[in-house]
Coordinates of C-alpha atoms in Angstrom, one line a residue:
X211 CA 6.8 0.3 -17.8
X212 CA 9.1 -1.0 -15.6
X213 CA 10.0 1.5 -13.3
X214 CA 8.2 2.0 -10.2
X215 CA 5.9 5.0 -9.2
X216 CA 8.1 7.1 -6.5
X217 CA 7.2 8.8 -3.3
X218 CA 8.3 11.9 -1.8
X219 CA 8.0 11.8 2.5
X220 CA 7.1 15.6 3.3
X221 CA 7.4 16.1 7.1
X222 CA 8.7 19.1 9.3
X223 CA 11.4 16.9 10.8
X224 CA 13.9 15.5 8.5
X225 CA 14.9 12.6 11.2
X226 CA 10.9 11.6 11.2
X227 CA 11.4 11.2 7.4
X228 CA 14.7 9.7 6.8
X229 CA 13.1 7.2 9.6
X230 CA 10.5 6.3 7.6
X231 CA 12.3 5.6 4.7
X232 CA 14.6 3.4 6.1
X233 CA 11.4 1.3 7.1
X234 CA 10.3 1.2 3.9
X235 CA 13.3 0.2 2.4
X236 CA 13.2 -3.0 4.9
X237 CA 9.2 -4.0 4.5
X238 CA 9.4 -2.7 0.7
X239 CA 12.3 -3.0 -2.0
X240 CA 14.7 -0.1 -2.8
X241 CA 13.2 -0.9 -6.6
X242 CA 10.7 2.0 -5.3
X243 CA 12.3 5.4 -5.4
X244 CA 11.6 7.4 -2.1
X245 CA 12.6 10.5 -1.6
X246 CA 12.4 12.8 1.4
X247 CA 11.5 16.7 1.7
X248 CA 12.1 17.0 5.3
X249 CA 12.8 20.0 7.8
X250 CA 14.2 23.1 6.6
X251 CA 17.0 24.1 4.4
X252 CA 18.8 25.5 7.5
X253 CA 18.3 22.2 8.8
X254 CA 14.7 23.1 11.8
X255 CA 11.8 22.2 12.1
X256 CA 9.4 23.2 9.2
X257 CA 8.8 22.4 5.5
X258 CA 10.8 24.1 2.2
X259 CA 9.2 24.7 -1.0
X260 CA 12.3 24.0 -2.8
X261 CA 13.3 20.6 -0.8
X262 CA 9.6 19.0 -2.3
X263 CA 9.8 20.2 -5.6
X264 CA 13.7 18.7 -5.3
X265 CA 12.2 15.8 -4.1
X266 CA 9.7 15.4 -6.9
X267 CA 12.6 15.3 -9.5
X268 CA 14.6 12.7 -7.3
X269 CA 11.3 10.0 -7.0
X270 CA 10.0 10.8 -10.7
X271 CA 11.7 7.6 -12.8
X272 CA 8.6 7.8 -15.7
X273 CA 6.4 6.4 -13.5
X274 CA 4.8 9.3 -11.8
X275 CA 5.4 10.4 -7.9
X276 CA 3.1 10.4 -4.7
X277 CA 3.1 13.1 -1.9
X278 CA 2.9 12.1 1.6
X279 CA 2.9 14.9 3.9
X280 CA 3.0 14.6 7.5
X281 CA 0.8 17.7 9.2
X282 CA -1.3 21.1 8.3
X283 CA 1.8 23.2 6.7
X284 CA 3.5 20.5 4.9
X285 CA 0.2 19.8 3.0
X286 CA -0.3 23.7 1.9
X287 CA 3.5 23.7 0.8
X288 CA 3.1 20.8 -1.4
X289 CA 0.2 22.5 -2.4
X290 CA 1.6 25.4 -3.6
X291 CA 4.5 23.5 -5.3
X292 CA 2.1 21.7 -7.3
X293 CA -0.3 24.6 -7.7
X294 CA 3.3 26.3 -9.9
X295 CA 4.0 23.3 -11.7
X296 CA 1.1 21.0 -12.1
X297 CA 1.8 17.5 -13.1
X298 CA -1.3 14.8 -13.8
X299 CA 1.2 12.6 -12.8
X300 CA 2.3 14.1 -9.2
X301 CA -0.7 13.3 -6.8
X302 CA -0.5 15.0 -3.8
X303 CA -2.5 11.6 -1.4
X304 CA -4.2 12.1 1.5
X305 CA -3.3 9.1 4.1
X306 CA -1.8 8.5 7.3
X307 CA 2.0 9.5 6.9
X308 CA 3.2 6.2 8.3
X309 CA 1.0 3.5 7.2
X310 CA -0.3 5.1 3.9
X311 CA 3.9 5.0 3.5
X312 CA 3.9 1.5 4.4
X313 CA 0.9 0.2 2.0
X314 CA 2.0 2.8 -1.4
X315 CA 5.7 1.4 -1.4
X316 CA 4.5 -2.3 -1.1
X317 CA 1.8 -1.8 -3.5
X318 CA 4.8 0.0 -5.9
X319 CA 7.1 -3.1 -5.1
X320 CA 4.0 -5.4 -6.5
X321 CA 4.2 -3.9 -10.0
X322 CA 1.1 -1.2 -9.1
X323 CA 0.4 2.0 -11.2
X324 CA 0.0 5.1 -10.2
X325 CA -3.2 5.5 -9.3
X326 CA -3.0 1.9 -7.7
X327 CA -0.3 2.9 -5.5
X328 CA -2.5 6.4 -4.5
X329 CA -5.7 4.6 -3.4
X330 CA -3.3 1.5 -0.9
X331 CA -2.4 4.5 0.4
X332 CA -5.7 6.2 1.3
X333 CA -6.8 3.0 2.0
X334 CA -4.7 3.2 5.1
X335 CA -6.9 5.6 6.9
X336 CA -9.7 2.7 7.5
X337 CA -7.2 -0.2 8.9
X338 CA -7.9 -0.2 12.6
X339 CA -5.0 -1.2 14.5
X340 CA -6.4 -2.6 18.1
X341 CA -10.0 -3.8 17.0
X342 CA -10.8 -6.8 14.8
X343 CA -10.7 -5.9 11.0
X344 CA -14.2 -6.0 9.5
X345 CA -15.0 -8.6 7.1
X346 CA -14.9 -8.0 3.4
X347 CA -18.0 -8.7 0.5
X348 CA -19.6 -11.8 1.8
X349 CA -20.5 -13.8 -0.8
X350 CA -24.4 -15.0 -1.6
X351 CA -26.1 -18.1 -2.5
X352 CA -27.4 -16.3 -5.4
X353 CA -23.8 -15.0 -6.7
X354 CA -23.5 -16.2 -10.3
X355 CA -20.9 -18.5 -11.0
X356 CA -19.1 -22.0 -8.4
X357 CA -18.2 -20.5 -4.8
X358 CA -14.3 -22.0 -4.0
X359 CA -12.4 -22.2 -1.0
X360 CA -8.6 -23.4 0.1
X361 CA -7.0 -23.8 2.8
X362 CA -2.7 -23.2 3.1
X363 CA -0.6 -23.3 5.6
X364 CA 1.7 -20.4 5.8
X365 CA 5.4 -21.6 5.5
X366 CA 6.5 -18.5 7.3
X367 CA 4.5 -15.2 8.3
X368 CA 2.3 -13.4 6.3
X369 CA 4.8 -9.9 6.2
X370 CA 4.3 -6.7 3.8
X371 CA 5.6 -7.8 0.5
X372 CA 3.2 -10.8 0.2
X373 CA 0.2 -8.9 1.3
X374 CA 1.2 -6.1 -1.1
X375 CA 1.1 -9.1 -4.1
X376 CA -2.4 -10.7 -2.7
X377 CA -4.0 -7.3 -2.6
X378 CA -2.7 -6.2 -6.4
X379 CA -4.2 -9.5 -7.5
X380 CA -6.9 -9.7 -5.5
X381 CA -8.1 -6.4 -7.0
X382 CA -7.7 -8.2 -10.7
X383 CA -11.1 -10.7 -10.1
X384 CA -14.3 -10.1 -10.3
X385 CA -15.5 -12.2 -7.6
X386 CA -16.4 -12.2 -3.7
X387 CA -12.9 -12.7 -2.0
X388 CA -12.4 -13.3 1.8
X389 CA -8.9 -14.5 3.6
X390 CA -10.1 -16.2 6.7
X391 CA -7.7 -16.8 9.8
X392 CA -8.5 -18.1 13.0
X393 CA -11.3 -15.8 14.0
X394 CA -11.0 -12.8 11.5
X395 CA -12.2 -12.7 8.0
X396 CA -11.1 -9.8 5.7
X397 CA -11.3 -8.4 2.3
X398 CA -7.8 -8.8 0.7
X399 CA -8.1 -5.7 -1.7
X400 CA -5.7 -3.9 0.4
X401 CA -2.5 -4.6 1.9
X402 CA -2.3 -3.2 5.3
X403 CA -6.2 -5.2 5.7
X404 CA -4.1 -8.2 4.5
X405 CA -1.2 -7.4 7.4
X406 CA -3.5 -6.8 10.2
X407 CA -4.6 -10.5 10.0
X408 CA -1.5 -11.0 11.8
X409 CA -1.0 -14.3 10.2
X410 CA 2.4 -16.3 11.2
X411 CA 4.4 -18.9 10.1
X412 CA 2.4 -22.7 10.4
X413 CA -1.0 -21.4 10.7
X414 CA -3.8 -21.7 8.1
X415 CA -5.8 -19.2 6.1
X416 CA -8.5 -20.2 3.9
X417 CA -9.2 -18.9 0.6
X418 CA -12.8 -17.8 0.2
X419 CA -13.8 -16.8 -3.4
X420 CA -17.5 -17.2 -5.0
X421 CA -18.1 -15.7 -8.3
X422 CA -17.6 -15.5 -12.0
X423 CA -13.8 -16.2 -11.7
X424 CA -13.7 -17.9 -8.1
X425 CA -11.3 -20.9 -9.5
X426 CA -8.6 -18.7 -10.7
X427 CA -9.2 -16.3 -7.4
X428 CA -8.7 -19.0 -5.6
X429 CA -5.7 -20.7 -7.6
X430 CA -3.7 -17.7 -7.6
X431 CA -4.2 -16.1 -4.0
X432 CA -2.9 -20.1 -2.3
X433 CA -0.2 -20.1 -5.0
X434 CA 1.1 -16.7 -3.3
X435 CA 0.4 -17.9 0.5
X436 CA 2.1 -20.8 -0.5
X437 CA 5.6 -19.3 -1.6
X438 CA 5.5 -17.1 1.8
X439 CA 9.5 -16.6 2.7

């Protein structure tokens, strides 16, 4: 399938959610249809039943559609919207509204699934933003299989769309993974951890991988640091 999942921004101000689309359309792709349920239908402050399950047709290209909803009431609307017409392949997601934003329409620009593109965005609610990410899986001596590492320097810096490919095929191995830069060390299973390295253009991250299927974890994760524009 070629089409991309779509997501539908619920929030009681339409400004806040046209806003956010427009970000995503610069740190994403407009590949990934987003569609907004914001405000009312006599344009205040609030959330419509109608303008979500609108909104839901507009995003749905095959793929299936994910909710974000910004506070309390938006979140009981959707509900109810989904409660009448239940769909296996609408998932209402519980994330931050911005960042869980951010990381489902990169992960959908990657080439994600559905349920793919649901968990980048719950995965959202663990990134801290002022305190030093927490290392990922640290591999063990007794790990089966060669432990591999590389080092690349980025030719420019490490932004959303990149992280959203390392973290889709990060997810694919079986091994230990780490990205290392200068003193932080992360798991690169999910794209906003990816981000938060705050890597820029000239500086080095090193590939850690030890495992089953370090080579190709390795191989495939400097290949993508490596074509960084």
């Amino acid at each position: 399938m070629n089409q991309s999942p779509g997501i539908v921004l619920v929030s009681h101000s339409a400004q806040l959610a046209a806003g956010l689309r427009e970000l995503l359309a610069q740190i994403a792709t407009d590949r990934v249809p987003v569609a907004l349920a914001g405000g009312t239908a006599d344009g205040g402050l609030g959330t419509s039943y109608d303008r979500i399950a609108e909104a839901i047709t507009e995003a749905d290209g095959g793929a299936g559609v994910i909710i974000l909803p910004d506070l309390g009431s938006s979140v009981l609307t959707a509900l109810t919207v989904l409660e009448d017409h239940p769909r296996p392949d609408v998932l209402l997601v519980d994330a931050p509204f911005v960042e869980g934003a951010v990381a489902a329409a990169v992960t959908a620009a990657s080439g994600a699934d559905l349920a793919t593109v649901a968990e980048a965005a719950r995965q959202a609610r663990g990134i801290a933003k002022l305190e030093a990410p927490e290392a990922g899986p640290q591999p063990t001596s007794g790990a089966e299989g060669s432990r591999v590492s590389a080092q690349v320097t980025l030719p420019a810096t490490l932004h959303a769309r990149p992280a959203g490919r390392l973290a889709q095929e990060a997810a694919k191995f079986t091994s230990a993974i780490r990205l290392e830069y200068g003193a932080k060390t992360v798991n690169p299973t999910g794209v906003l951890t990816v981000m938060s390295l705050g890597a820029t253009a000239g500086g080095t991250v090193t590939v850690h991988a030890e495992g089953p299927d370090a080579d190709a974890a390795v191989e495939t994760l400097a290949a993508i640091l490596a074509e960084v524009e």
